[in-house]
mmCIF file of C-alpha atoms in Angstrom:
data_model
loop_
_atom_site.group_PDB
_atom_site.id
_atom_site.type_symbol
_atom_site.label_atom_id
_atom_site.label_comp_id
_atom_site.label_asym_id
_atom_site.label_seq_id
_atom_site.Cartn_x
_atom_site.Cartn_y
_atom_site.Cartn_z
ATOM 1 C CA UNK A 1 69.630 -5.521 0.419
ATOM 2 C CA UNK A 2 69.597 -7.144 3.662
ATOM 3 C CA UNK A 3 66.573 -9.632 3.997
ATOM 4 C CA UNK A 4 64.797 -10.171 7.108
ATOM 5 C CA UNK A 5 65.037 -13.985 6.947
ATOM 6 C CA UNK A 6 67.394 -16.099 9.133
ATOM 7 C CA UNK A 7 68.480 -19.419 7.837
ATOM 8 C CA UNK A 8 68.430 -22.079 10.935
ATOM 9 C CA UNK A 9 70.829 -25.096 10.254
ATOM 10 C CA UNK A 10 69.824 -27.584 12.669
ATOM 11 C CA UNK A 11 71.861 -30.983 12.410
ATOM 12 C CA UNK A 12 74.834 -29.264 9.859
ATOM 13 C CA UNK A 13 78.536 -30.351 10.704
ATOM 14 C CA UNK A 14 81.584 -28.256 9.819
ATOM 15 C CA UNK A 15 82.880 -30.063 6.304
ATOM 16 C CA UNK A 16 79.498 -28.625 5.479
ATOM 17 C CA UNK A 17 79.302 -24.776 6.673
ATOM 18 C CA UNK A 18 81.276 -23.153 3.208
ATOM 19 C CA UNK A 19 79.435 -24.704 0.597
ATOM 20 C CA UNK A 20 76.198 -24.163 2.280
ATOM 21 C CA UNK A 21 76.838 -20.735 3.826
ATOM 22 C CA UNK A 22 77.998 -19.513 -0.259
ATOM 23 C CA UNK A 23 74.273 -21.072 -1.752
ATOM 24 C CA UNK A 24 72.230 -19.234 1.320
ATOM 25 C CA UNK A 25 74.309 -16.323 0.357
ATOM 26 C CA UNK A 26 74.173 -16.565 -3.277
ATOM 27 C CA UNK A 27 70.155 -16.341 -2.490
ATOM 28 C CA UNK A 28 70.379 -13.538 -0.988
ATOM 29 C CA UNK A 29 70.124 -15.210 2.890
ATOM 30 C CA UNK A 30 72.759 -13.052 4.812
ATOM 31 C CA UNK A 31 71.784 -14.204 8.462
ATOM 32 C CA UNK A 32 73.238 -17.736 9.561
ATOM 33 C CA UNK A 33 71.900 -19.476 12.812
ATOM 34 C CA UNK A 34 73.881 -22.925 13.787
ATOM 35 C CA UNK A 35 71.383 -24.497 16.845
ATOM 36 C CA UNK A 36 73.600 -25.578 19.405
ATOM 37 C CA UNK A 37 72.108 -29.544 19.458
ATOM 38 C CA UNK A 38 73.717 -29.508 16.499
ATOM 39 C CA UNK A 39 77.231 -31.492 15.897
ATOM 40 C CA UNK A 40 79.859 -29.729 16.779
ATOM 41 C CA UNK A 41 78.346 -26.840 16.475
ATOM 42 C CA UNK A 42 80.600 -24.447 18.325
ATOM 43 C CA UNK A 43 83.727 -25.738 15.689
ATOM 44 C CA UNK A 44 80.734 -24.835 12.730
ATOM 45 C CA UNK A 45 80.150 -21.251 13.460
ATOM 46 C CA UNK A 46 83.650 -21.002 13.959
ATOM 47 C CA UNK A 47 84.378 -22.198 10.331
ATOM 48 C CA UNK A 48 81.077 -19.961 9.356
ATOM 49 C CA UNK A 49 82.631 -16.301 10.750
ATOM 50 C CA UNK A 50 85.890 -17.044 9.280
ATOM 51 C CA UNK A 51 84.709 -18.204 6.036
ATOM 52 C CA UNK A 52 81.730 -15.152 4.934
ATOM 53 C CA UNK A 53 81.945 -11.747 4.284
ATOM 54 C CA UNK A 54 81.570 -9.103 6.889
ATOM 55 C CA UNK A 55 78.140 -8.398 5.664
ATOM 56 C CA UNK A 56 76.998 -11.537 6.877
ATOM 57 C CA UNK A 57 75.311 -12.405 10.500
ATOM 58 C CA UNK A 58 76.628 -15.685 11.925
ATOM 59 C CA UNK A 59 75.520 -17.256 15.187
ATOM 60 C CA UNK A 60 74.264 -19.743 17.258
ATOM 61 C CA UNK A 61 70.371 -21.036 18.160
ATOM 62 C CA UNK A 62 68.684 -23.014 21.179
ATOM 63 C CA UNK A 63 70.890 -21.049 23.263
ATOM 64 C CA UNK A 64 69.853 -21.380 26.828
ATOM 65 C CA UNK A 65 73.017 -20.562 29.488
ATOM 66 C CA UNK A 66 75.694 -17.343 29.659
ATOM 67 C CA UNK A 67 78.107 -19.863 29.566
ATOM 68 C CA UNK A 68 76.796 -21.209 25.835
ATOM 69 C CA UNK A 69 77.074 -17.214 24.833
ATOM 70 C CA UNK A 70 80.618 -16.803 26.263
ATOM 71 C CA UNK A 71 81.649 -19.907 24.623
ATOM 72 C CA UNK A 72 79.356 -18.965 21.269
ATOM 73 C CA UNK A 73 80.959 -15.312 21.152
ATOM 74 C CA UNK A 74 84.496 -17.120 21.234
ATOM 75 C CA UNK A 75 83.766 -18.852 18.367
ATOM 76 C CA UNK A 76 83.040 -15.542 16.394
ATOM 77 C CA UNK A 77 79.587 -15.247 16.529
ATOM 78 C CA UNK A 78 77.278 -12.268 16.559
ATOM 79 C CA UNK A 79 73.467 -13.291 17.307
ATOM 80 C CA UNK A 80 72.140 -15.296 20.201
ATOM 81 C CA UNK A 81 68.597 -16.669 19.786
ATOM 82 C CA UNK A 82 67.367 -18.726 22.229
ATOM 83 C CA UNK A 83 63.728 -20.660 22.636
ATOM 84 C CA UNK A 84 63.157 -19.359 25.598
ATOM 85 C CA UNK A 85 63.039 -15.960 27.654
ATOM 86 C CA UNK A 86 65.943 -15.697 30.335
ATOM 87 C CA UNK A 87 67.292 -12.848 31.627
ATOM 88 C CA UNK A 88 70.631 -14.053 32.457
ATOM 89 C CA UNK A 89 71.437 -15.231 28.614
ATOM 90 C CA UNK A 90 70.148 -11.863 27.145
ATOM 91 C CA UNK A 91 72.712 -9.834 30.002
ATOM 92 C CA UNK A 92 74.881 -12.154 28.967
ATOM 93 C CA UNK A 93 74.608 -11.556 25.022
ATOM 94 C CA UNK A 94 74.362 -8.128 25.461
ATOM 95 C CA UNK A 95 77.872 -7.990 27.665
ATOM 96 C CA UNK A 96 79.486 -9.471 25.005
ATOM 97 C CA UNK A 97 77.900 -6.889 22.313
ATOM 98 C CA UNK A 98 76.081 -9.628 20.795
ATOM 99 C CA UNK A 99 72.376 -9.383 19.494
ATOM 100 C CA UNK A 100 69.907 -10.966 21.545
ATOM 101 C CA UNK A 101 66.836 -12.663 20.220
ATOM 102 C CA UNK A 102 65.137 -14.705 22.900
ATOM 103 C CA UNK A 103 61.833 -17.122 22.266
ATOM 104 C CA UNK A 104 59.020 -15.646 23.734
ATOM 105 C CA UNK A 105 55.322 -16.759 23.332
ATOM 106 C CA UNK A 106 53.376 -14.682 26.353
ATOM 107 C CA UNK A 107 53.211 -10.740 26.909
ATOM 108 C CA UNK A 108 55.016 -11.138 29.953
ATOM 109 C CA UNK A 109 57.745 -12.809 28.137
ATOM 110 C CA UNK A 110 57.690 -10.431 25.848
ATOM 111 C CA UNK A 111 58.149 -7.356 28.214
ATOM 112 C CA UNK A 112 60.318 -9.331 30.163
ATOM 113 C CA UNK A 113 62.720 -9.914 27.000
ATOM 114 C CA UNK A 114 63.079 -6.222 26.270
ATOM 115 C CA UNK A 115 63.440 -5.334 30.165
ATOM 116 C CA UNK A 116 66.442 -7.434 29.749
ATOM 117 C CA UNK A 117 67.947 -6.087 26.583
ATOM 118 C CA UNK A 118 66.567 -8.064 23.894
ATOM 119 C CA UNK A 119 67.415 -6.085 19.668
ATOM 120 C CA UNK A 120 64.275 -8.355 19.036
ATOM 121 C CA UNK A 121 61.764 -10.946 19.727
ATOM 122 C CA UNK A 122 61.116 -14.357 18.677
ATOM 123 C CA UNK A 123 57.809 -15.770 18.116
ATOM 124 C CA UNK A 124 57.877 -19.403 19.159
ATOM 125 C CA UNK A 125 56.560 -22.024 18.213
ATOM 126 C CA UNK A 126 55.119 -19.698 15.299
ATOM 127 C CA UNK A 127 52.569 -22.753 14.554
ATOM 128 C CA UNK A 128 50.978 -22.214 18.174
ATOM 129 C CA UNK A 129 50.458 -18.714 18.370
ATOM 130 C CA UNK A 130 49.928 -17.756 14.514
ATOM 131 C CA UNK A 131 49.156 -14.586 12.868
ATOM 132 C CA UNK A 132 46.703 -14.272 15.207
ATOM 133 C CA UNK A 133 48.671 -14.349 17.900
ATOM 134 C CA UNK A 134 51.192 -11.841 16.768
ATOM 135 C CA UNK A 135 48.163 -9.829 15.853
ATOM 136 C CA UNK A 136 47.523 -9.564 19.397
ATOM 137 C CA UNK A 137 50.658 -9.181 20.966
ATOM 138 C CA UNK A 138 51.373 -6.503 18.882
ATOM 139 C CA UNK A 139 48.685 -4.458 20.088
ATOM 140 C CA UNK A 140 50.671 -4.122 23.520
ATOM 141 C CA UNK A 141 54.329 -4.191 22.260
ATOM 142 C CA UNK A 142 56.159 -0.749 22.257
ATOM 143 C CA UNK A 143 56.446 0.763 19.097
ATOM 144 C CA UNK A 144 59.501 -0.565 16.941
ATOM 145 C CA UNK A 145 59.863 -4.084 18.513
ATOM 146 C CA UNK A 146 60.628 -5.912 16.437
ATOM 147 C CA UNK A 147 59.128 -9.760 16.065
ATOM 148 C CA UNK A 148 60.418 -12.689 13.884
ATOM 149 C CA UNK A 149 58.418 -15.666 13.304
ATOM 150 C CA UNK A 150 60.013 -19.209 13.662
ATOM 151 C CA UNK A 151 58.353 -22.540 13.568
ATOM 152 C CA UNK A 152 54.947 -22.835 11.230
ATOM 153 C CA UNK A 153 55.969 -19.319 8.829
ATOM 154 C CA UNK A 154 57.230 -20.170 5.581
ATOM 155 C CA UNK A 155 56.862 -19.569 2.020
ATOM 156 C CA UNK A 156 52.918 -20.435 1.864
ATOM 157 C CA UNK A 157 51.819 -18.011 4.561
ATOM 158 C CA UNK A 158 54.389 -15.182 4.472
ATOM 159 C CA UNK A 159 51.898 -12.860 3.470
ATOM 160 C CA UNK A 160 49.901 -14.064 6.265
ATOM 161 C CA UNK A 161 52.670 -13.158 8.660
ATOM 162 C CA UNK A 162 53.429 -10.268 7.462
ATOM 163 C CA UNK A 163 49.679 -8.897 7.425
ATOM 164 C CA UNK A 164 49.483 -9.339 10.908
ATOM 165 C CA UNK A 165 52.752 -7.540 11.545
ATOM 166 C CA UNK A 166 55.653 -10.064 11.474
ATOM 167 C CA UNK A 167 59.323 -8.463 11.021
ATOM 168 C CA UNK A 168 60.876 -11.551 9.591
ATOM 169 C CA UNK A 169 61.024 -14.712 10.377
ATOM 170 C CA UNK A 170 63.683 -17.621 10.752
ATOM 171 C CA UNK A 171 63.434 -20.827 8.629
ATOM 172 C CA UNK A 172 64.549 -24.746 9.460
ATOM 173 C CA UNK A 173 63.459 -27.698 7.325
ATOM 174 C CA UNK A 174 61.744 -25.362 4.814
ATOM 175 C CA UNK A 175 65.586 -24.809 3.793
ATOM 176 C CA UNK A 176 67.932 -27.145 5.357
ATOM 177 C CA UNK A 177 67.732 -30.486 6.506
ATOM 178 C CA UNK A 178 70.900 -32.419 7.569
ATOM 179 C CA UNK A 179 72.568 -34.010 4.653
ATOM 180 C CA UNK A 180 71.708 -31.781 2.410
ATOM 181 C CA UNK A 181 73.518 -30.642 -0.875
ATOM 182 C CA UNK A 182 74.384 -26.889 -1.526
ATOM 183 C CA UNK A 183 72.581 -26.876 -5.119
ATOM 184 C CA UNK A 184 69.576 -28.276 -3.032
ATOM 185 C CA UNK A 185 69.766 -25.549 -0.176
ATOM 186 C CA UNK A 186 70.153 -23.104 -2.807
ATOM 187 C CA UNK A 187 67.417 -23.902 -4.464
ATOM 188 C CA UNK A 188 65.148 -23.513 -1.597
ATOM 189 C CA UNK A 189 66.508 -20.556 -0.307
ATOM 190 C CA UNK A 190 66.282 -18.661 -3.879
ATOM 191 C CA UNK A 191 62.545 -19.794 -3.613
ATOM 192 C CA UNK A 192 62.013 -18.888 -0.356
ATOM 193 C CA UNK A 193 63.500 -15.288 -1.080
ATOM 194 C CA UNK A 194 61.263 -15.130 -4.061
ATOM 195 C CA UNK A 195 57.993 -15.679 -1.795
ATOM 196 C CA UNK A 196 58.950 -13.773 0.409
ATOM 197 C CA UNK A 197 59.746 -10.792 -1.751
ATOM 198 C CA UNK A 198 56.378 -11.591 -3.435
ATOM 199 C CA UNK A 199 54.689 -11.428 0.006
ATOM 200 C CA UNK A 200 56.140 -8.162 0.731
ATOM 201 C CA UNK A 201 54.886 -6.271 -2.031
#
């Protein structure tokens, strides 16, 4: 089963990406975001797509140019997700066949996303708009958009989120944090799977 949950590994370096990328796994986290301000981060997702199974999403986060998606889809990645809405990085992920998921927080971002291309939308910051907010958006979205939740979802409001219509969502500190052992980010992401699972039903 493919869960809806992207792991976001702000601040990892390369030495790091197998050990971590087999606990997330192991959990049952199949989607792997490296953020681009992280170190080396390029050589990381690199290491990443040549190290998991096909199953498994890699790609890269805080995306904002085509060139960081030409250079991102060189290293083997497959999804693009960006904190902001531009046009220009979703044609650009979506030349490359890449999935596009750009940060939108307004319904004319929104709209403006999916003119462009966007497979899906992210909600960010999460902690400003809130279910809430989502709630609302959703009311205007066309049907089937899909909307992940990043920044202020976690394990103690996932049913929150997903009440008020959240896809999925993608998760930072909650489950990494730079310096981090595997047995720790393991543990976190097997009990973030578990809430969310327990959300769900």
């Amino acid at each position: 089963m493919t869960l809806p949950l992207i792991a976001i590994l702000r601040g990892i370096t390369p030495p790091e990406t197998p050990a971590i990328a087999d606990a997330l796994i192991a959990a049952g986290i199949t989607t792997i975001e490296v953020p681009l301000n992280s170190p080396d981060p390029l050589d990381s997702i690199a290491a990443l797509a040549d190290h998991v199974p096909s199953h498994v999403i890699i790609g890269a986060g805080t995306v904002v140019s085509a060139a960081q998606v030409d250079a991102v889809a060189d290293a083997g990645g497959q999804i693009i997700v960006s904190p902001n809405c531009d046009k220009a990085v979703i044609r650009a992920t979506k030349a490359r066949g890449l999935h596009s998921w750009p940060g939108v927080f307004t319904p004319t971002e929104a709209f403006s996303a999916l003119d462009a291309g966007a497979d899906g939308l992210k909600l960010f910051p999460g902690t400003m708009a809130g279910p809430s907010g989502l709630a609302a958006l959703r009311a205007i979205l066309p049907k089937g958009t899909l909307v992940y939740a990043v920044g202020g979802a976690g394990p103690d409001n996932f049913g929150d989120w997903l009440a008020a219509s959240a896809d999925g969502f993608g998760l930072g500190s909650a489950l990494y944090k730079p310096g981090m052992r595997p047995d720790e980010v393991g543990k976190r992401a097997a009990g973030i799977v578990a809430a969310y699972l327990a959300a769900r039903t």
